[in-house]
Amino acid sequence: MEFDFAVITDHARFLASGVGVSLLLAVLSGATSLATGFIVALLRLYGPPWLKPAVVLYIDSMRAIPVLVVLVWTFFALPIVTGLTMPPFFAALLGLTIHLAAYAAEIVRAGIESVRPGQTRAALALGMSRSQILLRIVLPQAIVRMLPAFGSLLSITIKDTAIASVIAVPELMRQSETVAGQSFQPIEVYTFAMLVYFAMLFPVTRGVDLFYRRVAHLGRS
Amino acid sequence: MIAENNSGGRAKGTGATIIRYRGVVKRYGAFTALDGVFLNVHAGEVVCLIGPSGSGKSTLLRCTNGLESIEGGDIEFEGTMLPRDERALRAVRQRMGMVFQSFELFPHLTAQQNVSEGPRTVLQMNQADANQRAAALLDKVGLADKAPNYPSALSGGQQQRVAIARALAMNPDVMLFDEPTSALDPETIGEVLSVMKKLADEGMTMVVVTHEMSFARRVGDWVAVFDAGRIVEQGPPRQIFDAPTTERTRDFLSHLGWSG
Amino acid sequence: MTLDWGVVWQNRDALIKGTATTILLTFATMAIALPCGAVVAVLRLYAWKPIRGLATAYVEFFRNLPLILVVYWAFYVLPILTGFGVSPLLTGLAALALNVTAYNAETFRAGINSIRRGQVEAAMALGMSRVQALRRVVIPQALRRILPVLASTWVSLFKDTSLVSVIAVTELAYVSMQVRAQTFRVLEMLTAMAIIYWLLGYPQAKLVDWIQRRYAVTE
Ligand SMILES: Nc1ncnc2c1ncn2[C@@H]1O[C@H](COP(=O)(O)OP(=O)(O)OP(=O)(O)O)[C@@H](O)[C@H]1O
Ligand SMILES: [Mg+2]
């Protein structure tokens, strides 16, 4: 059995464009999930009481349904409901955001709840308003504690972008499938893709580990 | 041999030597934690190790039961050198009880189970006998009613007394205490010290690292002052506390506000 | 737009079979990944150094790959490695097991490492051997921390089984999309698929919450 990695160099440009799309999709959906997650968490914690059950249902449902299902439904079924077709990239961005925002919301909530109630009481005693307390006292402390979890969420996001290949987003996974199919050299192509994904993901998880150790250490004193 | 000569004036110094440290050296990488320690512990004696933080007192205890290996000198226990072989070392550890500053009770076991765990797993005692022994020892440390409690439902002082019972359950010849009261509230220190005093009165051989100078003075038969990995002075408590012969000892005691 | 939900009922047999395969895959993967994960964790912690390195490399590699890529890779590589054709189901199972084993190994390792050193010393001071200390003192405590993580790994695994649909394993996602392609009832079939996953996954997610509350480590 012989391997010929020339197939990679022959399609370098095509594969590189896939890497670009993967990174773009990961960064964009990471950002939108984070923003949406913040809003969802604040609604869950401080929103009107009648809204809370709906928010909890949304979060728990996303924990129960596979990303693949959310992506496929968003791309194929949602346009039937709305009557608007979406390009694959946009559908992927929307689907990933719907899914990952629920996880982001849980991280934000856990972070906020980890701040001791005494902090809020102390701020109330100073005469601060609820929103002042949240912005000036609670969030600054909570965000540091959320950072490692956000890092893990980023690595999950990068991994989940590969699933967008199922709805034909031209990201690395999809481009690799195409090259593998055309060249009849799936092993070379997929092995290469593995190395590229590893190179994207490892620094993120390592960084999270290192940061976590640092924070945990500081937290102990 | 400083230590050998120093047994003059030693109340229980006539008992057999149970532990003999001869020039013990312990290094962590380039750092020398113990730099030639000489000390004898006789049967029935309470030997107190005092000295500033980082001077090597805990390290000496941990070397005594082989939790740490030594780089130089030797440690003799009941007439034979401390073995290096893990299995033989285990047999030695069974005859030395150890009490830790942070208690180290097993949190997934009740007080009773903590005490019976050693007899059960190490001595292969049957359940009924082990339970009986545990009950008797908990009674001895004044905690008969706390037998079913998990450590999280005990105060610090109670936890440390359970830890003492756990060590006693192996019927040790020697008890090693590493700052047993340093993690405790002032109110609960007394209950642990009085259990230790009772043990001493029963004739238990004890090596106690402590910052409780009044305990060392009242209960100790022999006091060794550590500094930078060495014993700078040793003798009966009256000598150490009332007429220290070295500058180091005087410094250390005056830092603690001890006016001799 | 006319909807025909009857299509879901007409294809109930296929959907039920697909659901059964999804559940079977989840159980089979965990049945492999629990013992294998434990072995890899022990190798990582206690084995001879080069073996330790290998185990670590394995764990880090698979934790840093998209599972869907591992599925494709297994699909093309396993036949070559083993020399004979492997059914899609077994290929999917292998890919899932490789992935979850790595996660479980990390869970076990972190759980064991989370127990203070003093606990082992206290056990050894009683005369216990290292193995006894591990079995009687470390593992019972570590389990409390490991169990909640395993529970959430379980739910992730349940959801991840959908990814083996890309190599035509006839589990729930694949079956649903097949029926969609045959009947063109896209909205009905995809919604039915989502609802079936939800019905199965929601109680599991709630169970995880309960386990995490029950075993919350307070320090
Ligand atoms: N595992 C280790 N690795 C490196 N250095 C160590 C280790 N354990 C102890 N040391 C060092 O050895 C020295 C002696 O430590 P030891 O714990 O014996 O001090 P101590 O006299 O018990 O102090 P304290 O009163 O604070 O408990 C210290 O400087 C410590 O930093
Ligand atoms: Mg110490």
XYZ file of C-alpha atoms and ligand atoms in Angstrom:
732
model
C 0.000 0.000 0.000
C 1.452 3.303 -1.045
C 0.585 6.783 0.007
C 0.963 9.749 -2.239
C 0.572 13.042 -0.521
C 0.935 14.949 -3.778
C -2.859 15.018 -3.788
C -2.660 17.527 -0.951
C -0.313 19.893 -2.741
C -2.304 19.530 -5.968
C -5.415 20.750 -4.179
C -3.684 23.061 -1.720
C -5.642 26.135 -2.719
C -8.992 24.350 -2.599
C -8.265 22.857 0.826
C -6.901 26.141 2.142
C -10.134 27.879 1.188
C -11.882 25.216 3.281
C -9.685 26.061 6.252
C -10.580 29.708 5.766
C -14.302 28.985 5.732
C -13.979 26.735 8.807
C -12.198 29.439 10.764
C -14.595 32.150 9.625
C -17.614 30.046 10.530
C -16.088 29.161 13.904
C -15.254 32.753 14.793
C -18.594 34.152 13.640
C -20.749 31.497 15.260
C -18.599 31.687 18.395
C -19.277 35.431 18.598
C -23.008 35.215 17.856
C -23.445 32.310 20.292
C -21.690 34.257 22.991
C -23.795 37.356 22.478
C -27.029 35.373 22.274
C -25.977 33.261 25.243
C -25.477 36.356 27.370
C -28.957 37.608 26.520
C -30.536 34.214 27.150
C -28.773 33.865 30.503
C -29.803 37.343 31.623
C -33.378 36.564 30.607
C -33.246 33.355 32.570
C -31.856 35.049 35.670
C -33.490 38.457 35.618
C -36.196 38.240 32.939
C -39.949 38.340 33.544
C -41.126 35.237 35.398
C -43.479 34.107 32.624
C -40.569 33.931 30.185
C -38.348 31.716 32.312
C -39.999 28.359 31.579
C -39.638 29.042 27.842
C -35.979 29.950 28.241
C -35.291 26.832 30.306
C -37.137 24.694 27.770
C -35.044 26.143 24.946
C -31.758 25.538 26.776
C -32.595 21.994 27.813
C -33.912 21.147 24.357
C -30.646 22.160 22.760
C -28.847 19.919 25.216
C -31.092 17.077 24.054
C -30.991 17.416 20.248
C -27.891 16.688 18.122
C -26.224 19.581 16.269
C -26.556 17.628 13.058
C -30.322 17.600 13.488
C -30.442 21.320 14.232
C -28.285 22.108 11.190
C -30.228 19.893 8.824
C -33.539 21.239 10.084
C -32.399 24.851 9.788
C -31.150 24.368 6.251
C -33.852 22.130 4.784
C -36.972 22.581 6.883
C -36.857 26.179 8.101
C -37.062 27.659 4.571
C -40.300 25.705 4.064
C -41.742 27.358 7.159
C -40.482 30.868 6.411
C -40.557 30.714 2.632
C -37.018 32.107 2.487
C -34.108 30.018 1.292
C -30.745 30.543 2.913
C -27.263 29.976 1.579
C -25.579 27.038 3.392
C -23.074 29.228 5.201
C -25.792 31.396 6.666
C -27.906 28.386 7.610
C -24.871 26.896 9.355
C -24.219 30.139 11.210
C -27.844 30.281 12.316
C -28.056 26.589 13.259
C -24.797 26.614 15.195
C -25.817 29.771 17.007
C -29.209 28.355 18.004
C -27.455 25.278 19.348
C -24.362 26.773 20.978
C -26.061 29.813 22.499
C -27.817 27.440 24.888
C -24.439 26.172 26.113
C -23.067 29.695 26.314
C -26.110 30.706 28.364
C -25.432 27.941 30.878
C -21.819 29.057 31.207
C -22.870 32.665 31.789
C -25.473 31.656 34.349
C -23.030 29.433 36.259
C -20.476 32.255 36.238
C -22.927 34.813 37.568
C -24.257 32.444 40.213
C -20.711 31.689 41.368
C -20.282 35.231 42.653
C -21.039 35.213 46.363
C -24.378 36.801 47.323
C -22.492 38.866 49.888
C -21.024 40.848 46.988
C -24.474 41.866 45.833
C -25.508 42.719 49.373
C -22.418 44.852 49.846
C -23.183 46.719 46.614
C -26.834 47.180 47.595
C -25.639 48.599 50.890
C -23.682 51.171 48.905
C -26.908 52.193 47.208
C -26.167 50.761 43.748
C -28.966 49.861 41.380
C -29.513 46.281 40.158
C -28.027 47.015 36.748
C -25.062 48.833 38.274
C -24.440 45.835 40.497
C -24.571 43.469 37.542
C -22.284 45.529 35.331
C -19.826 46.877 37.867
C -19.647 44.214 40.563
C -20.966 40.841 39.442
C -19.955 40.539 35.777
C -16.322 41.635 36.200
C -15.845 38.834 38.738
C -17.956 36.322 36.852
C -16.333 36.777 33.450
C -12.896 35.682 34.651
C -14.477 32.477 35.890
C -16.328 31.971 32.607
C -13.229 32.287 30.448
C -12.034 28.669 30.642
C -15.527 27.409 29.809
C -15.725 29.829 26.889
C -12.408 28.412 25.687
C -13.860 24.902 25.750
C -16.920 26.204 23.945
C -14.673 27.648 21.236
C -13.069 24.251 20.676
C -16.531 22.646 20.547
C -17.532 25.301 18.020
C -14.565 24.524 15.781
C -15.417 20.826 15.936
C -19.077 21.489 15.201
C -18.267 23.510 12.082
C -17.140 20.226 10.530
C -20.729 19.006 10.777
C -21.782 21.895 8.533
C -20.266 19.800 5.724
C -23.556 17.869 5.812
C -25.373 20.929 4.476
C -22.677 21.593 1.876
C -20.886 24.500 3.516
C -17.533 24.563 1.693
C -15.455 24.291 4.864
C -12.470 22.008 5.405
C -14.431 18.814 6.019
C -16.563 19.326 2.912
C -13.595 20.262 0.737
C -11.745 17.191 1.980
C -14.671 14.965 1.044
C -14.688 16.484 -2.416
C -10.970 16.016 -2.959
C -11.101 12.514 -1.491
C -13.926 11.565 -3.830
C -12.273 12.971 -6.934
C -8.787 11.671 -6.272
C -9.701 8.251 -4.850
C -7.125 8.906 -2.148
C -9.330 9.241 0.933
C -6.695 8.108 3.395
C -4.181 10.779 2.449
C -6.820 13.482 2.332
C -8.573 12.615 5.596
C -5.298 12.103 7.427
C -4.222 15.522 6.267
C -7.534 16.991 7.407
C -7.018 15.372 10.813
C -3.669 17.049 11.190
C -5.097 20.428 10.200
C -8.020 20.156 12.624
C -5.662 19.018 15.361
C -3.423 22.001 14.661
C -6.428 24.316 14.998
C -7.864 22.682 18.110
C -4.842 21.726 20.178
C -3.650 25.294 20.865
C -7.156 26.187 22.025
C -7.525 23.278 24.464
C -3.940 23.683 25.671
C -4.479 27.373 26.210
C -7.630 26.645 28.179
C -5.814 24.086 30.344
C -2.950 26.452 31.096
C -5.270 29.344 31.801
C -7.452 27.161 33.983
C -4.480 26.050 36.059
C -3.516 29.680 36.503
C -6.980 30.771 37.563
C -7.503 27.771 39.818
C -4.216 28.552 41.480
C -5.135 32.189 42.041
C -8.583 31.248 43.275
C -7.127 29.095 46.028
C -5.284 31.823 47.911
C 27.859 11.708 68.498
C 25.936 14.546 69.976
C 22.698 12.661 70.434
C 24.188 9.648 72.212
C 25.799 11.847 74.865
C 22.725 13.865 75.366
C 20.660 11.282 77.177
C 21.779 12.581 80.545
C 18.863 13.990 82.517
C 16.398 12.116 80.393
C 13.528 10.949 82.557
C 12.564 7.901 80.510
C 15.906 7.647 78.771
C 16.472 4.279 80.333
C 13.864 2.610 78.111
C 15.014 0.820 74.964
C 15.730 3.078 72.004
C 12.807 2.695 69.597
C 13.837 5.138 66.887
C 17.407 6.145 66.225
C 18.197 8.839 63.626
C 21.842 8.907 62.631
C 22.944 11.720 60.344
C 19.732 11.699 58.317
C 20.010 13.682 55.086
C 17.030 14.432 52.837
C 17.226 16.414 49.638
C 14.582 17.738 47.268
C 16.565 18.299 44.110
C 19.274 20.781 45.014
C 17.534 21.775 48.244
C 18.635 20.065 51.453
C 15.636 19.690 53.752
C 17.430 17.568 56.367
C 21.122 18.114 56.839
C 22.353 15.431 59.233
C 19.830 14.832 61.993
C 20.823 12.864 65.105
C 18.118 11.942 67.598
C 17.069 9.016 69.786
C 13.527 8.216 70.824
C 13.177 5.883 73.804
C 10.267 3.653 74.701
C 7.497 5.501 76.508
C 8.945 8.915 75.767
C 7.239 11.962 74.310
C 9.722 13.711 72.029
C 8.656 17.129 70.788
C 10.116 18.644 67.626
C 9.954 22.434 67.537
C 11.487 25.067 65.321
C 10.688 27.631 62.654
C 8.592 26.896 59.581
C 10.457 25.081 56.836
C 13.145 23.788 59.171
C 12.441 20.142 58.322
C 10.276 18.847 61.186
C 7.542 17.408 58.964
C 10.141 16.029 56.624
C 11.759 14.083 59.454
C 8.403 12.546 60.413
C 7.658 11.600 56.824
C 11.059 9.961 56.540
C 10.416 8.088 59.787
C 7.677 5.946 58.306
C 9.190 5.900 54.841
C 6.704 8.190 53.107
C 9.910 9.874 51.927
C 13.181 8.108 51.259
C 16.434 9.503 52.626
C 19.649 10.288 50.791
C 22.094 9.907 53.647
C 22.502 8.560 57.181
C 20.080 5.994 58.493
C 16.966 5.527 60.545
C 16.687 2.561 62.874
C 13.306 1.391 64.098
C 13.166 -1.155 66.944
C 16.719 -2.197 66.317
C 16.631 -2.659 62.551
C 17.278 -0.264 59.718
C 14.259 1.125 57.936
C 13.850 -1.102 54.873
C 13.715 0.309 51.367
C 11.599 -2.512 50.014
C 7.973 -1.382 49.769
C 6.486 -4.529 51.300
C 8.766 -4.497 54.325
C 8.177 -0.794 54.712
C 4.452 -1.435 54.906
C 5.015 -3.785 57.832
C 6.948 -1.013 59.589
C 4.235 1.565 58.895
C 1.714 -0.683 60.590
C 3.665 -0.282 63.803
C 3.792 3.516 63.531
C 0.631 5.556 63.737
C 0.624 8.907 61.992
C -1.578 11.947 62.587
C -1.630 14.742 60.023
C -2.073 18.466 60.370
C -4.957 18.353 57.870
C -6.527 15.251 59.486
C -6.834 13.392 56.171
C -9.834 11.411 57.315
C -11.340 9.449 54.439
C -14.388 11.571 53.537
C -16.330 8.694 51.992
C -16.260 6.677 55.224
C -17.997 7.296 58.562
C -15.981 7.945 61.706
C -16.419 4.297 62.671
C -15.399 3.064 59.208
C -12.381 5.374 59.179
C -11.139 3.708 62.330
C -11.917 0.141 61.241
C -10.506 0.603 57.724
C -6.890 -0.117 58.696
C -7.624 -3.251 60.742
C -9.922 -4.492 57.966
C -7.745 -3.964 54.899
C -4.268 -4.109 56.317
C -4.600 -6.508 59.253
C -7.362 -8.517 57.554
C -9.359 -8.483 60.752
C -12.954 -9.652 60.466
C -15.720 -7.069 60.359
C -17.062 -7.718 63.848
C -13.695 -7.478 65.591
C -12.725 -4.403 63.605
C -15.997 -2.713 64.512
C -15.527 -3.575 68.144
C -12.048 -2.132 68.154
C -13.246 0.998 66.370
C -16.051 1.494 68.873
C -13.668 1.101 71.808
C -11.208 3.607 70.346
C -13.870 6.168 69.494
C -15.015 5.839 73.078
C -11.470 6.396 74.241
C -11.188 9.681 72.335
C -14.614 10.700 73.622
C -16.537 10.298 70.380
C -18.584 7.135 70.911
C -21.730 9.030 69.903
C -20.204 10.279 66.645
C -19.472 6.829 65.203
C -22.029 7.058 62.364
C -21.066 10.619 61.356
C -19.201 11.344 58.172
C -16.137 13.591 58.579
C -17.998 16.502 56.987
C -20.394 16.375 59.945
C -17.623 16.633 62.554
C -15.820 19.658 63.929
C -12.100 19.994 63.318
C -11.237 18.857 66.816
C -13.532 15.855 66.486
C -12.034 14.964 63.117
C -8.546 15.040 64.562
C -9.588 12.820 67.459
C -11.062 10.327 64.995
C -7.761 10.484 63.112
C -5.929 9.650 66.325
C -8.290 6.716 66.909
C -7.684 5.578 63.334
C -3.940 5.519 63.924
C -4.331 3.762 67.278
C -6.471 1.061 65.661
C -3.326 -0.497 64.202
C -1.956 -0.978 67.741
C 1.186 0.982 66.903
C 4.341 1.009 69.009
C 4.953 4.674 68.180
C 2.692 7.579 67.300
C 3.913 10.333 64.987
C 2.031 13.651 65.193
C 2.613 16.390 62.615
C 1.248 19.632 64.047
C -2.000 17.948 65.062
C -3.563 21.155 66.366
C -2.332 23.753 63.865
C -5.494 23.617 61.759
C -7.816 23.903 64.736
C -9.737 26.705 66.405
C -8.327 27.728 69.777
C -11.345 26.245 71.595
C -10.881 22.793 70.118
C -7.112 22.572 70.491
C -7.552 21.602 74.124
C -9.670 18.517 73.418
C -7.030 17.106 71.067
C -4.138 17.912 73.372
C -5.878 16.237 76.287
C -6.338 13.052 74.252
C -2.628 13.195 73.440
C -1.777 13.780 77.088
C -3.840 10.752 78.057
C -1.949 8.647 75.523
C 1.356 9.886 76.886
C 0.293 9.032 80.425
C -0.522 5.501 79.280
C 3.080 5.172 78.199
C 2.731 5.551 74.434
C 5.932 6.494 72.649
C 5.251 9.706 70.743
C 7.074 11.998 68.357
C 5.211 15.293 68.161
C 5.867 18.204 65.840
C 4.155 21.119 67.530
C 3.927 24.837 67.934
C 2.157 24.386 71.280
C 5.053 25.261 73.566
C 3.042 24.695 76.707
C 2.275 21.154 75.583
C 5.945 20.522 74.800
C 6.866 21.813 78.210
C 4.209 20.014 80.224
C 3.988 16.699 78.396
C 7.269 16.439 76.537
C 10.105 14.376 77.995
C 12.589 15.563 75.421
C 12.566 18.535 73.080
C 14.550 18.949 69.866
C 14.886 22.382 68.270
C 15.179 22.394 64.474
C 16.688 25.031 62.285
C 17.544 24.782 58.594
C 17.431 20.996 58.493
C 19.436 20.384 61.672
C 18.760 19.936 65.353
C 20.430 22.925 66.929
C 19.679 21.957 70.490
C 17.988 19.102 72.305
C 17.315 18.331 75.910
C 14.655 18.042 78.580
C 11.980 20.756 78.342
C 13.247 22.571 81.401
C 16.627 23.092 79.766
C 15.177 24.154 76.403
C 12.601 26.547 77.748
C 14.279 27.887 80.879
C 17.949 27.756 80.054
C 18.444 27.460 76.298
C 22.099 27.152 75.479
C 22.058 28.269 71.841
C 21.281 31.602 70.279
C 18.989 29.911 67.732
C 16.758 28.464 70.401
C 16.548 31.761 72.268
C 15.673 33.539 68.999
C 13.003 31.038 68.108
C 11.406 31.100 71.550
C 11.452 34.880 71.800
C 9.754 35.104 68.396
C 6.942 33.053 69.846
C 6.790 35.445 72.756
C 7.989 32.753 75.132
C 9.538 34.332 78.149
C 11.493 31.613 79.834
C -47.993 24.585 1.764
C -49.755 21.357 2.617
C -48.355 19.165 5.288
C -48.869 15.445 5.503
C -47.889 14.157 8.907
C -49.205 10.719 7.951
C -45.838 10.054 6.374
C -44.308 9.767 9.813
C -46.799 7.119 10.874
C -46.467 5.225 7.599
C -42.729 4.928 8.125
C -42.959 4.102 11.810
C -41.249 0.722 11.449
C -38.156 2.252 9.877
C -38.102 5.033 12.468
C -38.455 2.588 15.331
C -35.637 0.479 13.973
C -33.492 3.566 13.519
C -34.219 4.652 17.072
C -33.298 1.203 18.329
C -29.993 1.388 16.466
C -29.274 4.813 17.972
C -29.874 3.447 21.465
C -27.887 0.310 20.767
C -24.950 2.364 19.467
C -24.992 4.509 22.600
C -24.950 1.538 24.947
C -22.405 -0.454 22.921
C -20.036 2.507 22.655
C -20.159 3.179 26.384
C -19.730 -0.516 27.146
C -16.460 -0.405 25.216
C -15.341 3.068 26.224
C -15.717 2.647 29.987
C -13.246 -0.217 30.486
C -10.957 1.007 27.700
C -11.006 4.529 29.119
C -10.103 3.171 32.546
C -7.186 1.208 31.101
C -5.889 4.217 29.160
C -6.204 6.397 32.274
C -4.230 3.901 34.353
C -1.578 3.696 31.637
C -1.379 7.485 31.579
C -0.969 7.682 35.328
C 1.180 4.735 36.270
C 2.734 3.037 33.247
C 6.307 3.046 32.044
C 7.149 6.477 30.652
C 7.031 5.825 26.877
C 3.687 4.019 27.276
C 2.430 6.923 29.334
C 3.403 9.264 26.495
C 1.591 7.107 23.957
C -1.567 7.031 26.055
C -1.429 10.798 26.503
C -0.900 11.326 22.775
C -3.902 9.127 21.993
C -6.153 11.016 24.403
C -5.024 14.453 23.260
C -5.303 13.524 19.579
C -8.864 12.281 19.705
C -10.055 14.999 22.047
C -8.913 17.511 19.471
C -10.604 16.116 16.367
C -14.125 16.575 15.032
C -15.870 13.241 15.478
C -17.387 13.391 11.990
C -13.883 13.360 10.543
C -12.947 10.341 12.655
C -16.037 8.600 11.300
C -15.007 9.217 7.685
C -11.431 8.288 8.437
C -12.467 5.019 10.077
C -14.705 4.293 7.108
C -11.795 4.435 4.670
C -8.954 3.248 6.871
C -10.460 0.346 8.808
C -10.982 -1.837 5.708
C -7.341 -1.302 4.768
C -6.013 -1.910 8.271
C -8.085 -5.016 8.875
C -7.937 -6.280 5.308
C -11.642 -7.002 5.051
C -14.810 -5.030 4.707
C -16.300 -3.851 7.966
C -20.005 -3.090 8.146
C -20.934 0.593 8.513
C -22.400 -0.171 11.933
C -19.137 -1.626 13.232
C -17.158 1.181 11.628
C -19.380 3.763 13.290
C -19.086 1.928 16.586
C -15.289 1.887 16.287
C -15.144 5.617 15.568
C -17.450 6.454 18.457
C -15.539 4.152 20.798
C -12.169 5.665 19.838
C -13.555 9.099 20.589
C -15.415 8.372 23.816
C -12.574 6.238 25.188
C -10.318 9.279 24.946
C -12.849 11.442 26.793
C -13.449 8.822 29.477
C -9.721 8.335 29.968
C -9.369 12.044 30.610
C -12.331 11.987 32.993
C -10.880 9.106 35.005
C -7.413 10.642 35.115
C -8.687 14.021 36.231
C -10.910 12.359 38.833
C -8.058 10.384 40.346
C -5.733 13.380 40.271
C -8.311 15.526 42.018
C -7.878 13.540 45.231
C -5.386 15.206 47.569
C -1.987 13.582 47.971
C -2.509 13.520 51.733
C -5.247 10.926 51.323
C -2.859 8.437 49.763
C -0.274 9.237 52.415
C -2.788 8.689 55.188
C -3.678 5.329 53.674
C -0.041 4.362 53.264
C 0.739 5.473 56.815
C -1.761 2.823 57.913
C 0.331 0.263 56.044
C -1.800 -0.009 52.909
C -0.114 -0.802 49.625
C -0.409 1.610 46.712
C -2.990 -0.627 45.089
C -5.003 -0.839 48.309
C -4.826 2.931 48.744
C -6.056 3.400 45.185
C -8.870 0.881 45.548
C -10.121 1.696 49.036
C -9.379 5.418 49.351
C -8.785 7.167 46.030
C -11.253 5.509 43.664
C -14.315 5.673 45.946
C -13.751 9.408 46.344
C -12.872 9.982 42.695
C -16.084 8.259 41.577
C -18.154 11.075 43.050
C -16.389 13.487 40.729
C -16.276 11.111 37.777
C -19.929 10.092 37.714
C -21.407 13.511 36.809
C -18.873 13.923 34.001
C -19.610 10.441 32.678
C -23.289 11.291 32.720
C -22.817 14.328 30.506
C -20.466 12.354 28.252
C -23.298 9.853 27.921
C -25.719 12.501 26.642
C -23.102 13.885 24.241
C -22.507 10.371 22.978
C -26.232 9.814 22.491
C -26.335 12.910 20.315
C -23.078 12.144 18.532
C -24.354 8.802 17.305
C -26.238 10.882 14.709
C -22.898 11.592 13.022
C -22.431 8.018 11.854
C -25.352 8.660 9.503
C -22.746 10.062 7.076
C -21.432 6.540 6.460
C -24.957 5.129 6.057
C -25.402 3.514 9.443
C -29.164 3.080 9.613
C -29.713 4.916 12.874
C -32.391 7.493 13.532
C -30.875 10.432 11.620
C -29.998 8.348 8.567
C -33.394 6.652 8.422
C -35.237 9.956 8.770
C -33.241 11.561 5.995
C -33.737 8.496 3.791
C -37.502 8.691 4.161
C -37.305 12.418 3.490
C -35.443 11.768 0.254
C -37.922 9.099 -0.857
C -41.106 10.963 0.039
C -40.012 14.597 -0.287
C -41.863 15.301 2.971
C -38.915 17.360 4.214
C -40.475 19.432 6.965
C -42.487 16.531 8.379
C -39.640 14.032 8.472
C -36.980 16.416 9.767
C -39.330 17.697 12.446
C -40.254 14.145 13.424
C -36.558 13.299 13.688
C -35.932 16.306 15.931
C -38.898 15.418 18.126
C -37.827 11.810 18.552
C -34.315 12.922 19.531
C -35.849 15.426 21.910
C -38.135 12.839 23.507
C -35.157 10.582 24.127
C -32.599 13.246 24.947
C -34.570 15.559 27.190
C -35.046 13.109 30.071
C -31.379 12.216 29.814
C -30.347 15.857 30.078
C -32.594 16.230 33.130
C -31.109 13.104 34.656
C -27.640 14.591 34.193
C -28.751 17.732 36.030
C -30.056 15.612 38.869
C -26.837 13.602 39.089
C -24.789 16.778 39.056
C -26.822 18.285 41.879
C -26.697 15.066 43.852
C -22.930 14.662 43.563
C -21.976 18.315 43.624
C -18.553 18.564 45.223
C -18.539 21.194 47.915
C -15.145 22.237 49.135
N 8.011 17.633 48.171
C 8.870 18.649 48.363
N 9.573 19.144 47.341
C 10.448 20.165 47.509
N 10.684 20.753 48.679
C 10.025 20.296 49.759
C 9.082 19.228 49.658
N 8.575 18.997 50.889
C 9.172 19.889 51.710
N 10.055 20.665 51.043
C 10.899 21.740 51.622
O 11.601 21.203 52.689
C 11.702 22.151 53.748
C 11.264 21.526 55.032
O 9.879 21.312 54.971
P 9.040 20.764 56.190
O 7.652 20.562 55.714
O 9.730 19.605 56.778
O 9.103 21.995 57.204
P 8.466 22.103 58.639
O 9.595 22.268 59.582
O 7.515 21.000 58.878
O 7.687 23.480 58.538
P 6.217 23.871 59.036
O 6.345 24.254 60.475
O 5.869 25.051 58.179
O 5.336 22.702 58.801
C 10.868 23.343 53.346
O 11.741 24.377 52.945
C 10.053 22.854 52.201
O 9.870 23.875 51.262
Mg 5.357 20.849 58.817
